[in-house]
Amino acid sequence: MSGRSSGTRTPPSSSQFAYPSNVYSLDEEQLYTISAALITDPDMHSTRNLDDVPEEGQSNAGMYMNRSAASSASTFHAAPGPASATIPGPAASGNGSGRSTPIPGAQGGVAQSSRPRRAASSRTMGHKASSEQLQAAPGSGNGGGGSSANGHGSVRRTGSTASGLSKSTTRLRSENQQLPRYRSIPRLPHDKEAPPAPTTGMYWSRAPAWGTMPTRQLRSLSATLVDSVVWIIGGNEDKDRSRDIYCFDTETMQWSHPDTVGDIPPPCRAHTATLVDNKKIVVYGGGLGSIYHDTVYILDVATRRWTQPAILDGPRPAERRAHTAGYYDGKLWIFGGGNGMRALDDLWTLSLGPNQHGVEGPDKKRGLKWEEMATTGRKPGRRGYHTSSFIGNKMVTVGGSDGKDCFTDIWILNLDTLAWTCIIPQPPNAVYKRLSHSATVVGSYVFIIGGHNGEEYTSDVLLLNLVSLQFEPRTIYGRPFSVRGNHATVLADSRVFLFGGFNGQTAYEDVYILDLSTYAYLPQVTSFTMDTEL
């Protein structure tokens, strides 16, 4: 595809990691190392022949670093306002109240510049700021982003020199270095790092995110769009349950950390979070380390209250993670995943009718009921870390892995007839292996973004045409995100937002935006027919 951006990485050597236990756990650290050599273990009982699989729970110190000073490819600009001697309140890498702190001892509580005020400059903040525009705090490694590479804050002032600071001001600067990571202004991008691009092309940029940002790794997270706010659930190893949920406003680019109450679920990764009736988020499965869950939690986004609904007696799916889920016909549909011993290929539904407990209020006489669905035709093999997109009465499943193979196939399930159809792209269309990628429905296309191709991580964007069920090339400009998998993407208006991810060594908490530009009409396409006869 002519617009593909490639990325490469050198896999870590086996000497860097301890080998995992002899039980296959279907976790992301293991799946990422699947290579063209393809190990042979059909029963998935052992992973001792994976050369460079990191042990579950082994972390890299780099994944906890503040990467707010990383280079940006966005094209936002901001002109500095009139000169001021106020010091922004906590000026590190997150957002506080955004209020300014007056310098003590000055007339009126605010130190005044000895020079007359000048009108706001039309210049944008770039790599080099004059000493009158920006005075960095000791240890600061950033020249215009409002944050530093080491997580320290900075002091913004104009019209004075460092020698003119009072003792109390110097003390404030010293204390600011110890404050929590908050950023009072957005991180500003540097336009010279992004090559010129036509206004008609799709374009990657890094979001100027600000606010109460995640301070831990985000991998195998879930991202659920409710109105204009993305609810990020899970994806980190923080033992504090309350730290496991964040919100990102797609209009203001602001992060927030909402307080939730009720039966809060435990920290987890590789779970699913499905929106129901635009007001409930149903979380199922997932796990952390050697722990796998089969529990259901429901979050009311209006009241921010968690509930754990009653489950009626009867058969129920095994605990799992790396599965997929979607909502159709009043039911939650669960497919595939892994249970710690092997990959799965079963299909289950959970009734979420209007009178079910936890959906429209508690009803002691009723509860949620699991049911295993029997399908017809040849069905997909066992797999996890695939994607399933729910489009009308169809479920489109792409890629995944069973622990030894990275799949290229595309499967479509008719949710009314429960019949499977396998789609194999025909020449000249390329065949793409993918696992731990993301899939976002954009009108009559599915955008397959990032993931692992069996040999390395990618930052590619593949467009699957849902009418022809073939991949189509598109040129995408800007500077894409670094190669990764286990991220999450959502479509908001005519922009695709990408959150977090993991490249085998480093976990990310950044946000990237794919602007559809002249393809902004695609989300408006809601009526089309899939050619499942191919």
Short mmCIF file of C-alpha atoms in Angstrom, two decimals:
data_model
loop_
_atom_site.label_atom_id
_atom_site.label_comp_id
_atom_site.label_asym_id
_atom_site.label_seq_id
_atom_site.Cartn_x
_atom_site.Cartn_y
_atom_site.Cartn_z
CA MET A 1 0.00 0.00 0.00
CA SER A 2 1.59 3.23 -1.12
CA GLY A 3 0.72 5.21 2.00
CA ARG A 4 2.05 2.73 4.51
CA SER A 5 4.55 3.92 7.07
CA SER A 6 6.86 1.18 8.22
CA GLY A 7 8.61 0.79 11.52
CA THR A 8 11.14 -1.72 12.68
CA ARG A 9 12.47 -2.87 15.97
CA THR A 10 15.09 -5.34 17.06
CA PRO A 11 13.50 -8.01 19.26
CA PRO A 12 15.04 -8.26 22.72
CA SER A 13 17.55 -11.04 23.14
CA SER A 14 16.60 -14.07 25.15
CA SER A 15 19.27 -13.22 27.71
CA GLN A 16 17.26 -10.19 28.81
CA PHE A 17 14.31 -12.12 30.08
CA ALA A 18 13.50 -15.10 32.23
CA TYR A 19 11.42 -17.82 30.62
CA PRO A 20 7.76 -18.08 31.64
CA SER A 21 6.12 -21.08 33.25
CA ASN A 22 5.27 -24.15 31.25
CA VAL A 23 1.64 -23.10 30.92
CA TYR A 24 0.64 -20.92 28.00
CA SER A 25 -1.11 -17.83 29.34
CA LEU A 26 -1.95 -16.10 26.05
CA ASP A 27 -0.62 -12.79 27.35
CA GLU A 28 0.70 -9.98 25.23
CA GLU A 29 4.37 -10.34 26.12
CA GLN A 30 4.28 -13.86 24.68
CA LEU A 31 2.23 -13.17 21.58
CA TYR A 32 4.45 -10.27 20.54
CA THR A 33 7.42 -12.53 19.93
CA ILE A 34 5.73 -14.77 17.38
CA SER A 35 8.01 -14.66 14.34
CA ALA A 36 8.22 -16.06 10.88
CA ALA A 37 9.87 -19.15 12.34
CA LEU A 38 6.53 -19.96 14.05
CA ILE A 39 6.90 -22.28 17.00
CA THR A 40 5.25 -25.67 16.87
CA ASP A 41 3.13 -26.37 19.92
CA PRO A 42 -0.39 -27.32 18.74
CA ASP A 43 -1.66 -28.10 22.24
CA MET A 44 -0.32 -24.82 23.61
CA HIS A 45 0.98 -26.44 26.80
CA SER A 46 4.46 -24.97 26.79
CA THR A 47 6.24 -21.80 25.79
CA ARG A 48 9.80 -22.86 26.61
CA ASN A 49 10.73 -22.70 22.95
CA LEU A 50 9.89 -19.01 22.68
CA ASP A 51 13.36 -17.47 22.58
CA ASP A 52 12.63 -13.95 23.68
CA VAL A 53 9.41 -14.02 25.65
CA PRO A 54 9.58 -11.77 28.73
CA GLU A 55 8.21 -13.21 31.92
CA GLU A 56 4.77 -11.98 32.95
CA GLY A 57 5.08 -9.08 35.30
CA GLN A 58 8.59 -8.10 34.25
CA SER A 59 8.61 -4.39 33.66
CA ASN A 60 10.89 -1.90 32.00
CA ALA A 61 11.80 1.20 33.93
CA GLY A 62 11.33 3.20 30.77
CA MET A 63 7.63 2.51 30.63
CA TYR A 64 7.07 4.65 33.72
CA MET A 65 9.00 7.61 32.43
CA ASN A 66 7.29 10.83 31.48
CA ARG A 67 7.37 10.98 27.69
CA SER A 68 5.65 14.32 27.45
CA ALA A 69 8.76 15.82 25.90
CA ALA A 70 8.75 13.35 23.02
CA SER A 71 8.73 14.87 19.56
CA SER A 72 5.37 15.76 18.15
CA ALA A 73 4.03 15.74 14.64
CA SER A 74 0.96 17.85 15.23
CA THR A 75 0.46 21.20 13.54
CA PHE A 76 -1.26 23.18 16.27
CA HIS A 77 0.13 26.68 16.93
CA ALA A 78 -0.22 29.11 19.80
CA ALA A 79 0.92 32.71 20.06
CA PRO A 80 2.26 33.86 23.44
CA GLY A 81 0.18 36.45 25.21
CA PRO A 82 1.34 39.74 26.81
CA ALA A 83 4.38 39.66 29.05
CA SER A 84 3.61 38.59 32.58
CA ALA A 85 5.59 37.78 35.71
CA THR A 86 3.11 35.35 37.16
CA ILE A 87 4.16 31.80 37.80
CA PRO A 88 1.69 29.15 36.62
CA GLY A 89 0.52 26.83 39.35
CA PRO A 90 1.97 23.33 39.34
CA ALA A 91 3.96 23.46 36.11
CA ALA A 92 5.00 19.91 35.56
CA SER A 93 3.51 17.36 33.21
CA GLY A 94 -0.16 17.21 34.21
CA ASN A 95 -2.89 19.80 34.65
CA GLY A 96 -3.89 21.39 37.88
CA SER A 97 -6.45 24.12 38.17
CA GLY A 98 -4.62 26.22 35.63
CA ARG A 99 -4.51 29.21 38.02
CA SER A 100 -1.46 31.44 38.33
CA THR A 101 0.51 31.86 41.56
CA PRO A 102 1.55 35.46 42.31
CA ILE A 103 5.16 36.09 43.30
CA PRO A 104 5.15 37.04 47.01
CA GLY A 105 6.57 40.37 47.99
CA ALA A 106 5.63 42.22 44.83
CA GLN A 107 3.25 45.15 44.70
CA GLY A 108 -0.31 43.91 44.50
CA GLY A 109 0.88 40.35 44.91
CA VAL A 110 2.34 40.17 41.38
CA ALA A 111 5.84 41.20 40.38
CA GLN A 112 5.86 43.73 37.59
CA SER A 113 8.37 43.90 34.75
CA SER A 114 10.66 46.91 34.65
CA ARG A 115 10.04 47.17 30.92
CA PRO A 116 6.77 48.38 29.37
CA ARG A 117 4.35 45.69 28.27
CA ARG A 118 4.44 44.69 24.64
CA ALA A 119 1.62 43.54 22.42
CA ALA A 120 1.24 39.81 21.92
CA SER A 121 3.61 38.44 19.35
CA SER A 122 2.33 36.63 16.29
CA ARG A 123 5.24 34.22 16.42
CA THR A 124 4.55 30.65 17.38
CA MET A 125 6.34 28.90 20.18
CA GLY A 126 9.12 26.89 18.59
CA HIS A 127 12.27 25.10 19.57
CA LYS A 128 14.13 28.25 20.69
CA ALA A 129 12.43 30.72 22.99
CA SER A 130 14.13 33.95 24.06
CA SER A 131 15.09 34.49 27.67
CA GLU A 132 12.31 37.05 27.95
CA GLN A 133 9.72 34.48 26.89
CA LEU A 134 10.72 31.35 28.75
CA GLN A 135 13.02 30.68 31.70
CA ALA A 136 13.36 26.94 32.22
CA ALA A 137 13.66 25.47 35.68
CA PRO A 138 16.86 23.58 36.49
CA GLY A 139 16.83 20.15 34.87
CA SER A 140 14.21 21.07 32.29
CA GLY A 141 14.72 19.35 28.98
CA ASN A 142 12.00 20.91 26.87
CA GLY A 143 12.13 24.14 24.95
CA GLY A 144 8.52 24.90 24.25
CA GLY A 145 6.16 22.17 25.29
CA GLY A 146 5.36 23.25 28.83
CA SER A 147 6.83 20.06 30.30
CA SER A 148 10.19 18.43 30.74
CA ALA A 149 11.62 15.07 29.84
CA ASN A 150 12.40 14.29 33.45
CA GLY A 151 8.99 15.24 34.79
CA HIS A 152 10.16 18.50 36.43
CA GLY A 153 8.20 21.70 36.20
CA SER A 154 9.26 25.00 34.63
CA VAL A 155 8.75 28.65 35.52
CA ARG A 156 7.40 30.99 32.87
CA ARG A 157 8.24 34.68 33.20
CA THR A 158 9.16 37.67 31.03
CA GLY A 159 10.85 40.99 31.42
CA SER A 160 13.24 39.99 34.21
CA THR A 161 16.40 38.00 34.78
CA ALA A 162 17.17 35.03 36.98
CA SER A 163 19.17 37.25 39.34
CA GLY A 164 16.08 39.35 40.01
CA LEU A 165 14.08 36.52 41.56
CA SER A 166 13.32 36.89 45.24
CA LYS A 167 14.22 34.21 47.78
CA SER A 168 10.58 33.19 48.07
CA THR A 169 10.35 32.82 44.29
CA THR A 170 13.48 30.66 44.26
CA ARG A 171 11.93 28.55 47.00
CA LEU A 172 8.72 28.15 44.95
CA ARG A 173 10.75 26.99 41.97
CA SER A 174 12.49 24.42 44.12
CA GLU A 175 9.20 23.19 45.55
CA ASN A 176 7.62 22.98 42.08
CA GLN A 177 10.18 20.36 41.13
CA GLN A 178 8.75 18.06 43.81
CA LEU A 179 5.08 18.57 42.91
CA PRO A 180 3.02 15.79 41.30
CA ARG A 181 2.94 15.59 37.53
CA TYR A 182 0.38 18.18 36.50
CA ARG A 183 0.43 20.35 33.42
CA SER A 184 -1.34 23.70 33.36
CA ILE A 185 -1.02 24.21 29.59
CA PRO A 186 -1.19 21.78 26.66
CA ARG A 187 1.98 20.31 25.22
CA LEU A 188 2.65 22.32 22.07
CA PRO A 189 3.88 20.55 18.95
CA HIS A 190 6.80 21.51 16.75
CA ASP A 191 5.71 22.06 13.20
CA LYS A 192 9.12 21.67 11.60
CA GLU A 193 9.21 17.96 12.50
CA ALA A 194 6.25 17.14 10.24
CA PRO A 195 6.82 17.24 6.47
CA PRO A 196 4.45 19.31 4.31
CA ALA A 197 1.27 17.53 3.26
CA PRO A 198 -1.71 18.35 1.05
CA THR A 199 -4.85 19.43 2.85
CA THR A 200 -6.78 16.68 1.08
CA GLY A 201 -4.85 13.79 2.63
CA MET A 202 -5.38 11.92 5.87
CA TYR A 203 -2.89 13.12 8.44
CA TRP A 204 -1.35 11.80 11.68
CA SER A 205 -0.55 14.18 14.52
CA ARG A 206 0.09 13.93 18.22
CA ALA A 207 -2.73 15.33 20.34
CA PRO A 208 -1.86 18.34 22.56
CA ALA A 209 -3.25 16.49 25.56
CA TRP A 210 -3.38 18.12 28.99
CA GLY A 211 -5.07 17.68 32.33
CA THR A 212 -4.87 14.86 34.85
CA MET A 213 -3.04 12.45 32.60
CA PRO A 214 -2.39 8.75 33.19
CA THR A 215 0.92 8.30 34.98
CA ARG A 216 1.18 4.56 34.39
CA GLN A 217 1.52 2.36 31.35
CA LEU A 218 -1.54 1.84 29.15
CA ARG A 219 -1.54 -1.44 27.27
CA SER A 220 -4.36 -3.87 26.52
CA LEU A 221 -6.71 -1.12 27.63
CA SER A 222 -10.28 -0.46 26.52
CA ALA A 223 -11.52 2.83 25.05
CA THR A 224 -15.28 3.50 24.89
CA LEU A 225 -16.69 6.68 23.34
CA VAL A 226 -19.72 8.18 25.11
CA ASP A 227 -20.82 11.38 23.38
CA SER A 228 -17.51 13.26 23.01
CA VAL A 229 -15.71 11.65 25.95
CA VAL A 230 -13.56 8.52 25.74
CA TRP A 231 -13.65 6.33 28.85
CA ILE A 232 -10.33 4.53 29.32
CA ILE A 233 -10.68 1.46 31.56
CA GLY A 234 -7.83 -0.76 32.68
CA GLY A 235 -4.52 -1.23 30.96
CA ASN A 236 -2.16 -0.68 33.89
CA GLU A 237 -0.81 -2.59 36.87
CA ASP A 238 -1.72 -0.06 39.54
CA LYS A 239 -3.00 -1.96 42.58
CA ASP A 240 -5.31 0.93 43.48
CA ARG A 241 -8.60 0.16 41.75
CA SER A 242 -9.60 3.81 41.62
CA ARG A 243 -6.57 4.56 39.43
CA ASP A 244 -7.82 2.25 36.69
CA ILE A 245 -10.16 4.65 34.86
CA TYR A 246 -9.58 7.92 32.99
CA CYS A 247 -11.61 10.14 30.67
CA PHE A 248 -10.40 12.01 27.59
CA ASP A 249 -12.46 14.82 26.07
CA THR A 250 -12.04 14.70 22.28
CA GLU A 251 -13.10 18.34 21.92
CA THR A 252 -10.83 19.97 24.51
CA MET A 253 -8.07 17.30 24.53
CA GLN A 254 -8.31 17.28 28.33
CA TRP A 255 -7.64 14.24 30.52
CA SER A 256 -9.59 13.79 33.74
CA HIS A 257 -9.67 11.18 36.46
CA PRO A 258 -13.29 10.63 37.56
CA ASP A 259 -14.20 9.23 40.94
CA THR A 260 -16.39 6.14 40.72
CA VAL A 261 -18.33 4.34 43.44
CA GLY A 262 -19.97 0.99 43.96
CA ASP A 263 -18.59 -2.45 43.08
CA ILE A 264 -15.39 -1.26 41.42
CA PRO A 265 -13.75 -4.00 39.31
CA PRO A 266 -10.16 -5.04 40.02
CA PRO A 267 -7.31 -3.76 37.83
CA CYS A 268 -7.13 -5.71 34.59
CA ARG A 269 -5.86 -5.83 31.03
CA ALA A 270 -7.08 -7.46 27.79
CA HIS A 271 -10.73 -7.17 28.88
CA THR A 272 -13.65 -5.78 26.86
CA ALA A 273 -15.79 -2.71 27.55
CA THR A 274 -18.99 -2.48 25.50
CA LEU A 275 -21.35 0.49 25.31
CA VAL A 276 -25.05 -0.30 25.84
CA ASP A 277 -27.77 2.25 25.07
CA ASN A 278 -25.18 5.06 25.18
CA LYS A 279 -25.26 5.13 28.98
CA LYS A 280 -23.89 1.84 30.30
CA ILE A 281 -20.44 0.30 29.83
CA VAL A 282 -20.37 -3.48 30.30
CA VAL A 283 -16.91 -4.80 31.25
CA TYR A 284 -16.21 -8.51 30.94
CA GLY A 285 -13.18 -10.73 31.52
CA GLY A 286 -9.57 -9.67 31.40
CA GLY A 287 -6.94 -10.27 34.01
CA LEU A 288 -3.52 -9.42 35.29
CA GLY A 289 -0.50 -11.70 35.50
CA SER A 290 -1.68 -15.25 36.09
CA ILE A 291 -5.19 -14.12 37.05
CA TYR A 292 -8.10 -14.47 34.61
CA HIS A 293 -11.62 -13.16 35.19
CA ASP A 294 -15.09 -14.29 34.13
CA THR A 295 -16.94 -11.53 35.96
CA VAL A 296 -19.29 -8.86 34.61
CA TYR A 297 -19.29 -5.25 35.80
CA ILE A 298 -21.55 -2.45 34.59
CA LEU A 299 -20.68 1.24 34.83
CA ASP A 300 -23.40 3.89 34.67
CA VAL A 301 -21.56 6.83 33.09
CA ALA A 302 -24.17 9.32 34.36
CA THR A 303 -23.93 8.37 38.05
CA ARG A 304 -20.40 6.92 37.81
CA ARG A 305 -21.55 3.92 39.81
CA TRP A 306 -20.31 0.38 39.26
CA THR A 307 -22.58 -2.63 39.78
CA GLN A 308 -21.86 -6.34 39.61
CA PRO A 309 -25.10 -7.87 38.34
CA ALA A 310 -26.52 -11.20 39.43
CA ILE A 311 -25.90 -14.10 37.05
CA LEU A 312 -28.51 -16.84 36.78
CA ASP A 313 -27.48 -20.44 37.35
CA GLY A 314 -26.49 -22.40 34.28
CA PRO A 315 -23.60 -22.79 31.86
CA ARG A 316 -21.25 -19.86 31.58
CA PRO A 317 -18.06 -19.15 29.64
CA ALA A 318 -14.65 -19.90 31.07
CA GLU A 319 -12.60 -17.04 32.43
CA ARG A 320 -10.64 -15.40 29.66
CA ARG A 321 -8.89 -12.39 28.25
CA ALA A 322 -7.79 -11.19 24.79
CA HIS A 323 -11.33 -11.93 23.55
CA THR A 324 -13.72 -9.63 21.67
CA ALA A 325 -17.20 -8.40 22.54
CA GLY A 326 -20.02 -6.40 20.97
CA TYR A 327 -23.67 -5.50 21.49
CA TYR A 328 -26.47 -6.65 19.20
CA ASP A 329 -30.17 -7.44 19.65
CA GLY A 330 -30.15 -6.81 23.40
CA LYS A 331 -27.25 -9.20 23.98
CA LEU A 332 -23.55 -9.00 24.70
CA TRP A 333 -21.66 -11.27 22.26
CA ILE A 334 -18.32 -12.78 23.37
CA PHE A 335 -15.94 -14.58 21.00
CA GLY A 336 -12.56 -16.30 21.46
CA GLY A 337 -9.73 -15.27 23.74
CA GLY A 338 -7.54 -17.37 26.01
CA ASN A 339 -8.09 -18.97 29.43
CA GLY A 340 -4.50 -19.48 30.54
CA MET A 341 -4.20 -22.98 29.07
CA ARG A 342 -5.14 -22.51 25.43
CA ALA A 343 -6.83 -20.22 22.95
CA LEU A 344 -10.63 -20.41 22.61
CA ASP A 345 -13.09 -20.43 19.71
CA ASP A 346 -16.45 -20.44 21.52
CA LEU A 347 -19.27 -17.92 21.07
CA TRP A 348 -21.44 -16.80 23.99
CA THR A 349 -24.22 -14.27 24.55
CA LEU A 350 -25.28 -12.49 27.73
CA SER A 351 -28.87 -11.25 27.83
CA LEU A 352 -29.08 -7.53 28.61
CA GLY A 353 -32.81 -6.97 28.21
CA PRO A 354 -34.64 -3.93 29.63
CA ASN A 355 -35.67 -5.76 32.81
CA GLN A 356 -32.32 -7.36 33.53
CA HIS A 357 -30.57 -6.58 36.79
CA GLY A 358 -27.94 -3.89 36.44
CA VAL A 359 -29.19 -2.48 33.14
CA GLU A 360 -32.46 -0.71 33.93
CA GLY A 361 -32.30 -1.14 37.69
CA PRO A 362 -32.25 -4.10 40.09
CA ASP A 363 -34.94 -6.73 39.83
CA LYS A 364 -34.49 -9.43 42.46
CA LYS A 365 -36.55 -11.90 40.43
CA ARG A 366 -34.30 -11.74 37.40
CA GLY A 367 -30.63 -11.73 36.49
CA LEU A 368 -28.31 -11.97 33.53
CA LYS A 369 -28.16 -15.26 31.66
CA TRP A 370 -25.31 -16.74 29.62
CA GLU A 371 -25.99 -18.88 26.57
CA GLU A 372 -23.51 -20.65 24.28
CA MET A 373 -24.37 -20.20 20.61
CA ALA A 374 -24.10 -23.05 18.10
CA THR A 375 -22.93 -21.81 14.70
CA THR A 376 -23.06 -23.37 11.23
CA GLY A 377 -20.44 -23.73 8.53
CA ARG A 378 -16.69 -23.82 8.95
CA LYS A 379 -15.78 -21.60 11.86
CA PRO A 380 -12.59 -19.74 12.78
CA GLY A 381 -9.87 -21.58 14.63
CA ARG A 382 -8.96 -20.85 18.22
CA ARG A 383 -7.58 -17.37 18.63
CA GLY A 384 -7.00 -14.37 20.84
CA TYR A 385 -5.82 -10.80 20.31
CA HIS A 386 -8.01 -10.55 17.21
CA THR A 387 -10.60 -7.83 16.51
CA SER A 388 -14.35 -8.14 15.96
CA SER A 389 -16.33 -5.24 14.49
CA PHE A 390 -20.14 -5.27 14.82
CA ILE A 391 -21.75 -3.79 11.70
CA GLY A 392 -25.50 -4.21 11.46
CA ASN A 393 -26.22 -7.92 11.89
CA LYS A 394 -22.65 -8.91 10.99
CA MET A 395 -19.57 -9.51 13.11
CA VAL A 396 -16.33 -9.03 11.14
CA THR A 397 -13.34 -10.75 12.76
CA VAL A 398 -9.79 -10.00 11.58
CA GLY A 399 -6.52 -11.74 12.44
CA GLY A 400 -5.42 -12.90 15.86
CA SER A 401 -3.20 -15.72 17.07
CA ASP A 402 -3.48 -19.15 18.67
CA GLY A 403 -0.03 -18.92 20.21
CA LYS A 404 1.89 -20.38 17.29
CA ASP A 405 0.40 -18.77 14.16
CA CYS A 406 -0.40 -15.16 13.33
CA PHE A 407 -3.55 -15.21 11.20
CA THR A 408 -4.36 -13.41 7.94
CA ASP A 409 -7.96 -14.55 7.57
CA ILE A 410 -11.15 -12.49 7.74
CA TRP A 411 -14.34 -14.07 9.10
CA ILE A 412 -17.91 -12.77 8.95
CA LEU A 413 -20.64 -14.09 11.25
CA ASN A 414 -24.29 -13.45 10.47
CA LEU A 415 -25.69 -12.78 13.93
CA ASP A 416 -29.21 -13.73 12.84
CA THR A 417 -28.48 -17.05 11.12
CA LEU A 418 -25.26 -17.79 13.06
CA ALA A 419 -23.52 -18.78 9.81
CA TRP A 420 -19.77 -18.17 9.39
CA THR A 421 -18.17 -17.04 6.12
CA CYS A 422 -14.42 -16.97 5.51
CA ILE A 423 -13.04 -14.19 3.32
CA ILE A 424 -9.63 -14.49 1.70
CA PRO A 425 -8.39 -11.32 -0.04
CA GLN A 426 -7.81 -11.94 -3.73
CA PRO A 427 -4.82 -10.72 -5.81
CA PRO A 428 -3.62 -8.09 -6.33
CA ASN A 429 -4.63 -7.39 -2.74
CA ALA A 430 -1.93 -8.17 -0.22
CA VAL A 431 -2.41 -10.60 2.63
CA TYR A 432 -1.68 -9.10 6.03
CA LYS A 433 -0.94 -10.96 9.24
CA ARG A 434 -2.15 -9.11 12.30
CA LEU A 435 -2.53 -9.60 16.04
CA SER A 436 -2.91 -7.12 18.90
CA HIS A 437 -4.04 -4.50 16.39
CA SER A 438 -7.10 -2.26 16.60
CA ALA A 439 -10.10 -2.09 14.29
CA THR A 440 -12.30 1.00 13.92
CA VAL A 441 -15.39 1.12 11.72
CA VAL A 442 -15.41 4.27 9.57
CA GLY A 443 -18.49 4.14 7.36
CA SER A 444 -18.05 1.34 4.84
CA TYR A 445 -14.44 0.71 5.89
CA VAL A 446 -12.65 -0.89 8.80
CA PHE A 447 -9.38 0.85 9.69
CA ILE A 448 -6.89 -1.80 10.86
CA ILE A 449 -4.23 0.13 12.79
CA GLY A 450 -0.87 -1.00 14.12
CA GLY A 451 -0.31 -4.37 15.78
CA HIS A 452 2.13 -7.21 15.20
CA ASN A 453 2.56 -8.96 11.84
CA GLY A 454 4.27 -12.10 13.10
CA GLU A 455 7.73 -10.60 12.72
CA GLU A 456 7.62 -7.05 14.06
CA TYR A 457 5.38 -4.28 15.33
CA THR A 458 3.95 -1.87 12.81
CA SER A 459 2.35 1.56 12.56
CA ASP A 460 0.56 0.71 9.32
CA VAL A 461 -3.04 1.65 8.60
CA LEU A 462 -4.92 -0.91 6.47
CA LEU A 463 -8.30 0.03 5.00
CA LEU A 464 -10.66 -2.93 4.62
CA ASN A 465 -13.48 -2.13 2.20
CA LEU A 466 -16.62 -3.72 3.67
CA VAL A 467 -18.35 -3.84 0.28
CA SER A 468 -15.64 -5.62 -1.71
CA LEU A 469 -14.01 -7.10 1.43
CA GLN A 470 -10.61 -6.23 0.00
CA PHE A 471 -7.86 -3.98 1.32
CA GLU A 472 -7.41 -0.62 -0.41
CA PRO A 473 -4.28 1.55 -0.40
CA ARG A 474 -4.40 5.09 0.94
CA THR A 475 -1.63 7.63 1.39
CA ILE A 476 -1.44 8.96 4.95
CA TYR A 477 0.71 11.97 5.77
CA GLY A 478 2.18 13.42 8.93
CA ARG A 479 4.31 11.63 11.46
CA PRO A 480 2.62 8.43 12.65
CA PHE A 481 2.79 6.95 16.12
CA SER A 482 5.71 4.71 16.99
CA VAL A 483 5.24 1.02 16.20
CA ARG A 484 3.11 -0.76 18.78
CA GLY A 485 0.26 -3.13 19.54
CA ASN A 486 -2.33 -3.54 22.30
CA HIS A 487 -3.46 0.06 21.89
CA ALA A 488 -7.06 1.26 21.51
CA THR A 489 -8.73 3.45 18.87
CA VAL A 490 -12.09 5.22 18.60
CA LEU A 491 -13.79 7.34 15.94
CA ALA A 492 -14.99 10.78 17.06
CA ASP A 493 -16.54 12.92 14.31
CA SER A 494 -13.99 12.78 11.48
CA ARG A 495 -10.98 11.87 13.60
CA VAL A 496 -9.61 8.54 14.78
CA PHE A 497 -8.00 8.74 18.23
CA LEU A 498 -5.31 6.27 19.28
CA PHE A 499 -4.48 5.63 22.95
CA GLY A 500 -1.53 3.90 24.61
CA GLY A 501 0.00 0.62 23.46
CA PHE A 502 3.04 -1.58 23.92
CA ASN A 503 5.99 -2.46 21.67
CA GLY A 504 7.41 -5.38 23.64
CA GLN A 505 9.66 -3.18 25.77
CA THR A 506 7.94 0.16 26.31
CA ALA A 507 4.35 0.99 27.18
CA TYR A 508 2.85 4.31 26.06
CA GLU A 509 0.29 6.73 27.46
CA ASP A 510 0.26 9.16 24.53
CA VAL A 511 -2.63 10.10 22.24
CA TYR A 512 -2.48 10.37 18.44
CA ILE A 513 -5.06 11.69 15.99
CA LEU A 514 -5.72 10.54 12.43
CA ASP A 515 -7.56 13.38 10.69
CA LEU A 516 -9.68 12.00 7.85
CA SER A 517 -9.62 15.34 5.99
CA THR A 518 -11.43 14.94 2.64
CA TYR A 519 -12.41 11.42 3.70
CA ALA A 520 -14.49 12.93 6.49
CA TYR A 521 -17.60 11.87 4.60
CA LEU A 522 -16.85 8.19 5.26
CA PRO A 523 -18.48 8.06 8.73
CA GLN A 524 -21.71 9.30 7.12
CA VAL A 525 -21.96 6.16 4.97
CA THR A 526 -24.35 3.94 6.91
CA SER A 527 -26.05 1.86 4.22
CA PHE A 528 -24.10 -0.70 2.20
CA THR A 529 -24.07 -4.43 1.48
CA MET A 530 -21.18 -6.81 2.13
CA ASP A 531 -20.27 -9.13 -0.72
CA THR A 532 -19.80 -12.28 1.35
CA GLU A 533 -19.77 -14.49 -1.75
CA LEU A 534 -16.13 -13.64 -2.52
#
